Short mmCIF file of C-alpha atoms and ligand atoms in Angstrom, two decimals:
data_model
loop_
_atom_site.label_atom_id
_atom_site.label_comp_id
_atom_site.label_asym_id
_atom_site.label_seq_id
_atom_site.Cartn_x
_atom_site.Cartn_y
_atom_site.Cartn_z
CA MET A 1 0.25 24.47 -13.15
CA ALA A 2 -2.15 24.15 -10.85
CA THR A 3 -2.50 27.28 -8.29
CA ASN A 4 -5.98 26.80 -6.85
CA PRO A 5 -5.88 26.47 -3.03
CA VAL A 6 -5.87 22.64 -2.39
CA PRO A 7 -9.04 21.86 -0.48
CA ARG A 8 -9.01 21.86 3.40
CA PHE A 9 -7.94 18.66 4.96
CA PRO A 10 -9.42 17.31 8.30
CA ASP A 11 -7.35 18.80 11.50
CA GLY A 12 -5.02 16.15 12.50
CA PHE A 13 -4.37 15.06 8.90
CA LEU A 14 -1.05 13.69 8.90
CA TRP A 15 1.44 14.80 6.26
CA GLY A 16 4.76 13.08 5.85
CA VAL A 17 7.50 12.07 3.86
CA SER A 18 9.06 8.54 3.23
CA THR A 19 12.61 6.61 2.67
CA SER A 20 13.93 3.35 3.06
CA ALA A 21 17.21 2.32 4.86
CA HIS A 22 19.02 0.79 1.86
CA GLN A 23 18.01 3.37 -0.49
CA ILE A 24 19.77 6.48 1.73
CA GLU A 25 21.62 5.13 4.45
CA GLY A 26 24.92 4.09 2.85
CA ALA A 27 27.61 3.04 5.61
CA ALA A 28 27.20 -0.40 4.35
CA ASP A 29 30.63 -1.24 5.62
CA GLU A 30 29.46 -0.49 9.09
CA ARG A 31 26.78 -3.37 9.06
CA GLU A 32 26.21 -6.89 8.19
CA PRO A 33 25.48 -7.44 4.41
CA SER A 34 21.84 -7.72 3.08
CA VAL A 35 20.53 -9.53 0.02
CA TRP A 36 20.62 -6.23 -1.72
CA ASP A 37 24.33 -5.88 -1.06
CA VAL A 38 24.74 -9.46 -2.72
CA PHE A 39 22.71 -8.51 -5.57
CA THR A 40 24.17 -4.97 -6.48
CA SER A 41 27.50 -6.73 -6.33
CA GLU A 42 26.50 -9.12 -9.11
CA PRO A 43 27.47 -7.59 -12.83
CA GLY A 44 24.29 -6.47 -14.64
CA ARG A 45 21.83 -6.62 -12.04
CA VAL A 46 21.59 -2.47 -11.73
CA LYS A 47 21.40 -0.39 -14.54
CA ASP A 48 24.04 1.80 -14.17
CA GLY A 49 26.15 -0.19 -12.28
CA SER A 50 25.89 1.42 -9.35
CA THR A 51 25.53 0.19 -5.42
CA ALA A 52 23.96 1.72 -2.25
CA ALA A 53 27.48 1.54 -0.38
CA VAL A 54 27.33 5.17 -0.03
CA ALA A 55 23.96 6.13 -1.29
CA CYS A 56 22.83 9.66 0.33
CA ASP A 57 25.31 8.87 3.34
CA HIS A 58 22.35 9.57 5.38
CA TYR A 59 23.90 7.30 8.19
CA HIS A 60 26.30 10.21 8.85
CA ARG A 61 24.29 12.97 7.73
CA TYR A 62 20.81 12.16 9.51
CA ARG A 63 21.22 15.62 11.41
CA GLU A 64 21.24 17.62 8.00
CA ASP A 65 18.40 15.42 7.00
CA VAL A 66 16.22 15.85 10.15
CA ALA A 67 16.78 19.69 9.63
CA LEU A 68 15.34 19.58 6.33
CA LEU A 69 12.46 17.93 7.68
CA ALA A 70 11.85 20.25 10.45
CA ASP A 71 12.01 23.03 7.92
CA LEU A 72 9.61 21.18 5.39
CA GLY A 73 7.28 21.03 8.50
CA VAL A 74 5.97 17.42 7.97
CA GLY A 75 4.24 15.93 11.01
CA ALA A 76 5.69 12.75 10.38
CA TYR A 77 8.90 10.99 8.76
CA ARG A 78 8.73 7.36 7.53
CA PHE A 79 11.94 5.66 7.39
CA SER A 80 13.02 1.79 7.50
CA VAL A 81 14.82 0.16 10.09
CA SER A 82 17.67 -1.93 8.61
CA TRP A 83 17.46 -5.81 10.00
CA PRO A 84 21.20 -6.25 9.03
CA ARG A 85 22.50 -2.95 10.85
CA VAL A 86 20.43 -3.85 14.00
CA ASN A 87 22.13 -7.21 13.82
CA SER A 88 25.57 -5.35 13.88
CA PRO A 89 27.28 -3.74 16.81
CA GLY A 90 26.13 -0.26 17.62
CA GLY A 91 23.58 -0.42 14.81
CA LEU A 92 20.44 0.07 17.18
CA GLY A 93 22.18 3.07 18.44
CA PHE A 94 22.05 4.80 15.07
CA TYR A 95 17.94 4.48 15.22
CA ASP A 96 18.02 5.54 18.74
CA ARG A 97 20.11 8.80 17.52
CA LEU A 98 17.85 9.08 14.68
CA VAL A 99 14.47 8.76 16.73
CA ASP A 100 15.72 11.20 19.40
CA GLU A 101 16.70 13.87 16.74
CA LEU A 102 13.30 13.52 15.16
CA CYS A 103 11.13 13.86 18.57
CA ALA A 104 13.36 16.99 19.36
CA ALA A 105 12.41 18.60 16.16
CA GLY A 106 8.66 17.54 16.67
CA VAL A 107 8.78 14.99 13.70
CA ARG A 108 7.09 12.12 14.46
CA PRO A 109 9.17 8.97 13.80
CA VAL A 110 7.35 6.28 11.70
CA PRO A 111 9.70 3.16 11.18
CA THR A 112 9.01 0.42 8.61
CA LEU A 113 10.61 -2.95 10.07
CA PHE A 114 11.17 -4.44 6.66
CA HIS A 115 11.94 -2.43 3.41
CA TRP A 116 13.29 -5.47 1.29
CA ASP A 117 16.71 -5.44 2.87
CA LEU A 118 16.68 -8.62 4.09
CA PRO A 119 19.95 -9.93 5.98
CA ALA A 120 22.12 -11.92 3.59
CA GLY A 121 21.96 -15.64 4.44
CA LEU A 122 17.94 -15.30 5.52
CA ASP A 123 15.49 -16.37 2.83
CA TRP A 124 11.72 -15.95 2.59
CA LEU A 125 11.42 -19.14 1.03
CA GLU A 126 11.91 -20.48 4.42
CA ARG A 127 8.92 -20.15 7.06
CA ASP A 128 11.51 -19.77 9.74
CA THR A 129 12.33 -16.26 8.57
CA ALA A 130 9.08 -15.19 9.75
CA SER A 131 9.75 -16.01 13.53
CA ARG A 132 13.25 -14.60 12.88
CA PHE A 133 11.56 -11.07 11.76
CA ALA A 134 9.43 -11.28 14.72
CA GLN A 135 12.11 -11.42 17.13
CA TYR A 136 13.96 -8.83 15.54
CA VAL A 137 10.87 -6.55 15.91
CA SER A 138 10.79 -7.18 19.47
CA VAL A 139 14.23 -5.77 19.86
CA VAL A 140 13.79 -2.73 17.73
CA ALA A 141 10.42 -2.17 19.71
CA ASP A 142 11.90 -2.54 23.01
CA ARG A 143 14.65 -0.16 22.30
CA LEU A 144 12.53 2.55 20.26
CA GLY A 145 8.88 1.81 21.60
CA ASP A 146 9.26 4.43 24.48
CA ARG A 147 9.40 7.37 21.59
CA VAL A 148 7.90 5.81 18.59
CA GLY A 149 4.21 5.31 18.48
CA LYS A 150 3.47 4.57 14.89
CA TRP A 151 4.60 1.54 13.28
CA ILE A 152 4.86 -0.17 9.81
CA THR A 153 5.65 -4.02 9.85
CA LEU A 154 6.38 -4.39 6.05
CA ASN A 155 6.85 -2.53 2.92
CA GLU A 156 5.17 -3.85 -0.19
CA PRO A 157 5.26 -7.70 0.26
CA ALA A 158 3.76 -7.97 -3.35
CA GLU A 159 6.37 -6.05 -5.17
CA HIS A 160 9.05 -8.04 -3.01
CA THR A 161 7.54 -11.02 -4.04
CA LEU A 162 7.06 -10.23 -7.47
CA LEU A 163 10.41 -8.44 -8.58
CA GLY A 164 12.47 -10.16 -6.07
CA HIS A 165 11.42 -13.81 -6.12
CA ALA A 166 9.17 -14.12 -9.26
CA LEU A 167 10.83 -11.93 -12.25
CA GLY A 168 14.53 -11.57 -10.48
CA THR A 169 14.84 -7.89 -11.35
CA HIS A 170 15.42 -7.23 -7.51
CA ALA A 171 17.24 -9.02 -4.76
CA PRO A 172 17.71 -11.73 -4.35
CA GLY A 173 17.24 -12.25 -7.99
CA ARG A 174 15.03 -15.51 -8.31
CA GLU A 175 13.16 -16.15 -11.28
CA LEU A 176 10.48 -18.67 -9.90
CA LEU A 177 7.18 -17.35 -11.28
CA PHE A 178 4.52 -18.94 -9.54
CA ASP A 179 6.69 -20.80 -7.33
CA ALA A 180 7.49 -17.53 -5.39
CA LEU A 181 3.94 -17.48 -3.68
CA PRO A 182 5.30 -18.91 -0.30
CA VAL A 183 7.46 -15.87 -0.37
CA ALA A 184 4.17 -13.90 -0.17
CA HIS A 185 2.81 -16.20 2.57
CA HIS A 186 5.99 -16.02 4.66
CA GLN A 187 5.81 -12.15 4.64
CA LEU A 188 2.64 -12.27 5.59
CA LEU A 189 3.03 -14.66 8.49
CA ALA A 190 5.84 -12.42 9.49
CA HIS A 191 3.69 -9.62 9.49
CA GLY A 192 1.25 -11.00 11.76
CA LEU A 193 4.00 -12.25 14.20
CA ALA A 194 5.40 -8.83 14.08
CA VAL A 195 2.04 -7.42 14.93
CA ARG A 196 1.69 -9.56 18.03
CA ALA A 197 5.35 -8.60 18.98
CA LEU A 198 4.75 -5.17 18.99
CA ARG A 199 1.52 -5.25 20.74
CA ALA A 200 3.36 -7.54 23.48
CA ALA A 201 5.84 -4.57 23.76
CA GLY A 202 2.91 -2.00 24.28
CA ALA A 203 2.56 -0.88 20.73
CA THR A 204 -0.98 0.56 20.02
CA ASP A 205 -0.66 2.23 16.48
CA ILE A 206 0.19 -0.42 13.95
CA GLY A 207 -0.11 -0.50 10.30
CA ILE A 208 1.46 -1.89 6.96
CA ALA A 209 2.45 -0.48 3.57
CA ASN A 210 0.94 -2.43 0.65
CA SER A 211 1.25 -1.34 -2.87
CA HIS A 212 -1.88 -1.02 -4.57
CA ALA A 213 -2.84 -0.54 -8.45
CA PRO A 214 -6.28 0.01 -9.50
CA THR A 215 -6.73 -2.57 -12.32
CA TRP A 216 -8.24 -1.68 -15.64
CA PRO A 217 -9.25 -4.58 -18.26
CA ALA A 218 -7.56 -3.61 -21.58
CA SER A 219 -11.14 -3.98 -23.33
CA ASP A 220 -14.64 -5.37 -22.32
CA GLU A 221 -13.59 -8.74 -23.98
CA PRO A 222 -13.90 -11.64 -21.60
CA ALA A 223 -10.60 -12.86 -22.12
CA ASP A 224 -9.15 -9.00 -21.06
CA ARG A 225 -11.42 -9.12 -18.07
CA GLU A 226 -10.54 -12.51 -16.68
CA ALA A 227 -6.65 -11.60 -17.09
CA ALA A 228 -7.29 -8.03 -15.51
CA GLU A 229 -9.16 -10.00 -12.55
CA PHE A 230 -6.36 -12.35 -12.10
CA TYR A 231 -3.70 -9.59 -12.18
CA ASP A 232 -5.95 -7.85 -9.53
CA VAL A 233 -6.13 -11.14 -7.29
CA LEU A 234 -2.52 -11.52 -7.50
CA LEU A 235 -1.16 -8.08 -6.98
CA ASN A 236 -3.62 -6.46 -4.84
CA ARG A 237 -6.19 -9.06 -2.92
CA LEU A 238 -3.49 -11.63 -2.50
CA PHE A 239 -2.25 -9.48 0.20
CA SER A 240 -5.14 -7.03 1.48
CA ASP A 241 -7.82 -10.12 1.73
CA PRO A 242 -5.81 -12.25 4.19
CA LEU A 243 -4.84 -9.23 6.00
CA LEU A 244 -8.51 -7.73 6.11
CA LEU A 245 -10.73 -10.73 5.77
CA GLY A 246 -8.54 -13.51 7.13
CA ARG A 247 -8.74 -15.53 3.74
CA TYR A 248 -6.66 -15.91 0.50
CA PRO A 249 -8.95 -14.98 -2.68
CA ASP A 250 -9.99 -17.94 -4.84
CA GLY A 251 -7.63 -18.83 -7.37
CA VAL A 252 -4.58 -18.33 -5.41
CA GLY A 253 -5.03 -19.90 -2.15
CA GLU A 254 -4.50 -23.65 -3.40
CA LEU A 255 -1.15 -22.41 -4.66
CA MET A 256 0.00 -21.36 -1.03
CA PRO A 257 1.92 -23.67 1.20
CA ASP A 258 -0.10 -26.79 2.61
CA ASP A 259 -0.10 -25.20 5.90
CA ALA A 260 -1.07 -21.45 4.92
CA ASP A 261 -4.55 -21.78 6.27
CA ALA A 262 -3.65 -22.37 9.81
CA ASP A 263 -1.72 -19.31 9.61
CA LEU A 264 -4.46 -17.17 8.50
CA PRO A 265 -5.58 -15.84 12.19
CA VAL A 266 -2.28 -14.60 12.96
CA ILE A 267 -1.88 -12.98 9.34
CA ALA A 268 -5.48 -11.24 10.10
CA GLU A 269 -4.23 -9.71 13.42
CA PRO A 270 -6.38 -6.64 13.83
CA LEU A 271 -4.51 -3.41 12.37
CA ASP A 272 -4.95 0.20 13.61
CA TRP A 273 -4.40 1.58 10.01
CA TYR A 274 -3.96 0.32 6.47
CA GLY A 275 -1.05 1.89 4.60
CA VAL A 276 -1.40 1.99 0.77
CA ASN A 277 1.38 2.95 -1.71
CA TYR A 278 0.35 4.18 -4.99
CA TYR A 279 2.12 5.38 -8.30
CA ALA A 280 -0.24 4.30 -11.15
CA PRO A 281 -3.12 2.15 -12.22
CA ALA A 282 -2.31 -1.05 -14.27
CA ARG A 283 -4.16 -1.82 -17.76
CA VAL A 284 -4.12 -5.56 -18.34
CA GLY A 285 -5.32 -8.08 -20.76
CA ALA A 286 -5.01 -11.41 -22.06
CA PRO A 287 -1.67 -12.80 -22.97
CA GLN A 288 -0.40 -11.86 -26.24
CA GLY A 289 2.20 -14.64 -26.81
CA THR A 290 4.93 -11.89 -26.08
CA GLU A 291 6.73 -10.24 -23.40
CA SER A 292 5.03 -7.17 -21.94
CA GLU A 293 6.45 -4.17 -20.05
CA SER A 294 5.38 -2.85 -16.83
CA GLY A 295 6.92 0.25 -15.13
CA GLY A 296 10.16 -0.35 -16.42
CA VAL A 297 9.73 -4.23 -15.69
CA THR A 298 9.76 -6.72 -18.48
CA LEU A 299 7.09 -9.69 -17.95
CA PRO A 300 7.60 -12.78 -19.51
CA ALA A 301 5.33 -14.20 -22.34
CA ALA A 302 4.30 -17.16 -20.14
CA LEU A 303 2.22 -15.17 -17.54
CA PRO A 304 -1.68 -15.58 -17.75
CA PHE A 305 -2.02 -11.74 -18.57
CA SER A 306 -0.04 -9.22 -20.30
CA VAL A 307 0.30 -5.34 -19.29
CA ARG A 308 -0.74 -2.54 -21.58
CA ALA A 309 0.26 0.99 -21.97
CA ILE A 310 -2.07 3.59 -20.57
CA GLU A 311 -2.42 5.80 -23.57
CA GLY A 312 -2.99 9.71 -23.47
CA ARG A 313 -1.51 10.38 -20.15
CA PRO A 314 1.51 12.45 -19.21
CA VAL A 315 4.33 10.07 -18.01
CA THR A 316 7.16 10.39 -15.45
CA ASP A 317 10.76 10.26 -16.55
CA PHE A 318 10.19 6.49 -15.50
CA GLY A 319 7.60 6.02 -18.12
CA TRP A 320 4.96 5.84 -15.81
CA PRO A 321 1.75 7.23 -16.65
CA VAL A 322 0.35 10.14 -14.27
CA VAL A 323 -3.18 9.22 -13.48
CA PRO A 324 -4.47 10.93 -10.08
CA GLU A 325 -7.94 9.79 -10.19
CA GLY A 326 -6.55 6.34 -9.94
CA LEU A 327 -5.75 7.33 -6.14
CA THR A 328 -9.29 8.13 -5.51
CA GLU A 329 -10.45 4.86 -7.17
CA LEU A 330 -8.14 2.95 -5.23
CA LEU A 331 -9.26 4.50 -1.99
CA THR A 332 -12.69 4.39 -2.80
CA GLY A 333 -12.53 0.64 -3.97
CA LEU A 334 -10.64 -0.32 -0.77
CA GLY A 335 -13.89 0.98 1.09
CA ASP A 336 -16.40 -0.66 -1.01
CA ARG A 337 -14.66 -4.05 -0.85
CA TYR A 338 -13.69 -4.13 2.93
CA GLY A 339 -16.57 -2.05 4.45
CA ASP A 340 -16.11 -1.96 8.16
CA ARG A 341 -13.17 -4.32 8.05
CA LEU A 342 -11.08 -1.53 6.67
CA PRO A 343 -9.10 0.43 9.31
CA PRO A 344 -8.23 4.10 8.66
CA VAL A 345 -6.06 4.28 5.77
CA VAL A 346 -2.80 6.25 5.16
CA VAL A 347 -1.18 6.97 1.83
CA THR A 348 2.11 5.90 2.88
CA GLU A 349 3.94 6.52 -0.52
CA ASN A 350 2.96 8.47 -3.64
CA GLY A 351 5.54 10.25 -5.94
CA CYS A 352 7.25 10.36 -9.19
CA SER A 353 10.70 10.52 -10.78
CA TYR A 354 11.54 13.80 -12.64
CA GLU A 355 14.87 15.45 -13.34
CA GLY A 356 15.72 19.09 -12.40
CA LEU A 357 15.45 21.47 -9.42
CA ASP A 358 12.66 23.35 -10.77
CA ASP A 359 10.45 20.45 -10.76
CA GLN A 360 7.13 21.67 -11.77
CA ASP A 361 5.83 18.36 -13.00
CA ARG A 362 6.31 17.00 -9.52
CA ILE A 363 4.43 19.53 -8.22
CA ALA A 364 1.54 18.99 -10.99
CA TYR A 365 1.96 15.31 -9.86
CA LEU A 366 1.47 15.82 -5.97
CA ASP A 367 -1.00 18.39 -6.39
CA GLY A 368 -3.41 16.18 -8.39
CA HIS A 369 -2.59 13.25 -6.13
CA VAL A 370 -3.29 15.32 -3.03
CA ARG A 371 -6.63 16.47 -4.56
CA ALA A 372 -7.41 12.69 -5.25
CA VAL A 373 -7.10 12.02 -1.66
CA HIS A 374 -9.53 14.58 -0.81
CA ARG A 375 -12.17 13.26 -3.06
CA ALA A 376 -11.82 9.89 -1.35
CA LEU A 377 -12.10 11.46 1.94
CA GLU A 378 -15.52 13.37 0.61
CA ALA A 379 -16.50 10.17 -0.77
CA GLY A 380 -16.43 8.96 2.99
CA VAL A 381 -13.00 6.85 3.06
CA ASP A 382 -11.51 7.74 6.46
CA VAL A 383 -7.97 8.70 5.08
CA ARG A 384 -5.56 10.02 8.03
CA GLY A 385 -2.56 10.76 6.22
CA TYR A 386 -0.41 11.36 3.04
CA PHE A 387 3.31 10.63 2.59
CA VAL A 388 5.56 11.55 -0.25
CA TRP A 389 7.80 9.43 -1.74
CA SER A 390 10.79 10.46 -1.22
CA LEU A 391 12.24 13.04 0.89
CA LEU A 392 15.58 12.68 -0.89
CA ASP A 393 16.87 11.47 -4.45
CA ASN A 394 18.18 8.07 -3.71
CA PHE A 395 19.35 4.56 -4.88
CA GLU A 396 16.28 3.62 -6.89
CA TRP A 397 16.77 -0.37 -6.59
CA ALA A 398 17.52 -1.85 -10.19
CA GLU A 399 17.43 1.82 -11.75
CA GLY A 400 20.49 2.69 -9.71
CA TYR A 401 20.80 6.67 -9.21
CA ALA A 402 19.03 7.25 -12.70
CA ARG A 403 15.58 8.02 -11.15
CA ARG A 404 15.03 10.94 -8.97
CA PHE A 405 12.01 10.72 -6.78
CA GLY A 406 13.31 13.42 -4.16
CA LEU A 407 11.65 16.86 -3.04
CA VAL A 408 15.40 17.31 -2.30
CA HIS A 409 18.03 16.73 -4.89
CA VAL A 410 21.45 14.75 -4.02
CA ASP A 411 24.43 15.45 -5.58
CA PHE A 412 25.86 11.80 -5.59
CA ALA A 413 29.41 12.86 -6.12
CA THR A 414 29.38 15.56 -3.19
CA ARG A 415 26.14 14.21 -1.31
CA GLU A 416 25.06 17.82 -1.01
CA ARG A 417 21.48 18.23 -0.54
CA THR A 418 19.21 21.13 -2.47
CA PRO A 419 15.61 21.53 -2.08
CA LYS A 420 13.80 21.50 -5.26
CA ALA A 421 10.81 23.71 -5.95
CA SER A 422 8.37 20.93 -4.98
CA TYR A 423 9.90 20.88 -1.32
CA ARG A 424 8.88 24.56 -1.09
CA TRP A 425 5.25 23.51 -2.45
CA TYR A 426 5.03 20.76 -0.13
CA ARG A 427 6.05 23.30 2.73
CA ASP A 428 3.52 25.39 1.75
CA LEU A 429 0.88 22.94 1.78
CA VAL A 430 1.63 21.03 5.22
CA ARG A 431 2.36 24.35 6.78
CA GLY A 432 -1.06 25.71 5.70
CA ARG A 433 -2.68 22.29 7.01
CA ARG A 434 -0.90 21.51 10.14
C1 BGC B 1 8.88 1.39 -3.18
C2 BGC B 1 9.92 2.41 -2.98
C3 BGC B 1 10.41 2.93 -4.49
C4 BGC B 1 9.28 3.52 -5.13
C5 BGC B 1 9.64 3.92 -6.55
C6 BGC B 1 7.90 1.63 -4.11
O1 BGC B 1 7.54 0.58 -4.72
O2 BGC B 1 8.62 1.03 -1.69
O3 BGC B 1 11.23 1.79 -2.26
O4 BGC B 1 11.67 3.59 -4.30
O5 BGC B 1 8.21 2.53 -5.02
O6 BGC B 1 9.86 2.99 -7.13
#
């Protein structure tokens, strides 16, 4: 285990942890259903057959969880607001109480306004969902904006498009492959409209949390390089280019809805900061005529690329390779590609799934990735914060409760919380740096 002191970060560097509503709140019977409630009620969708009906029961135990955050000493807590809960009587009151509790504990609230739990009945294939989203965002901003400074519009529109609508392993379970691309455009439009709604409500510190994976060609062969380039466009640049450059990358713009270009000025509304979620790079080559496997997800043979294993690395319990330098590569790569167009960056998610309370593997993972962020700072990237995924073990989507990403262990029979060794490690880190 690494014991060298972590290098010094700039004053004001924001240390935090992240969660999302559907994964921790529970109290599903106290709100309207989301697409995830519908999806998990269908047999075979979630590996262990579980649902998030109770999850960590954070809805009823939020005071205990805020006390854990206060003891951890983080400067900020990234959580998500459940749109179906806001649509339900008393739902906004919960976030009011949570925000008050966080402020009283000296922890800055950082809400994400959409983390995949779309109200059942709405559909990202419909353009109108973007306007509906902006209306909901205005309601939340009016209620919480006096105490919330830092906002995140969307979490990972790339994963939500890919897993939820192209491959069908996440809600709403569609398998549209490239016909899912309007879902990406409508989320990006929703993001831009939400930025405008937040600004109209007086917000000044707005970002997005995008997933990014540095993409490594499987070999120097032209076919592998071309496939990797396409993967990079589809999973990375399809989202960051319109946001930061105001245009879709060549090769995908033409797959978007007809009116897409007219929306680009809205999508490219200036951001105050850019959030990246990083777990591992992707190694990609030409199609091999068979299915390939990526992070526990099966990719059909029909795709114009195949994802290959990254050999010679430790892997997490999820089978994801541990590649800390991929985070430096990602951050410096964003700086190289977007230059002055890149606002300050915040790592809005980084973490790993491991079993056990004495989770030395997680400590090694976090230690390596925090150092990787520092190397990006040294290389001149303006990184302002780092958030661990996740505070608590939680409902890991199609994996159910089988994957434990928390700094705090949750016993899903009793909901008892037990801080792990990594919680104490992170506490020492953030307390030394705040
Ligand atoms: C998501 C989280 C998820 C984590 C680990 C991210 O893609 O934003 O909700 O739990 O990865 O899979």
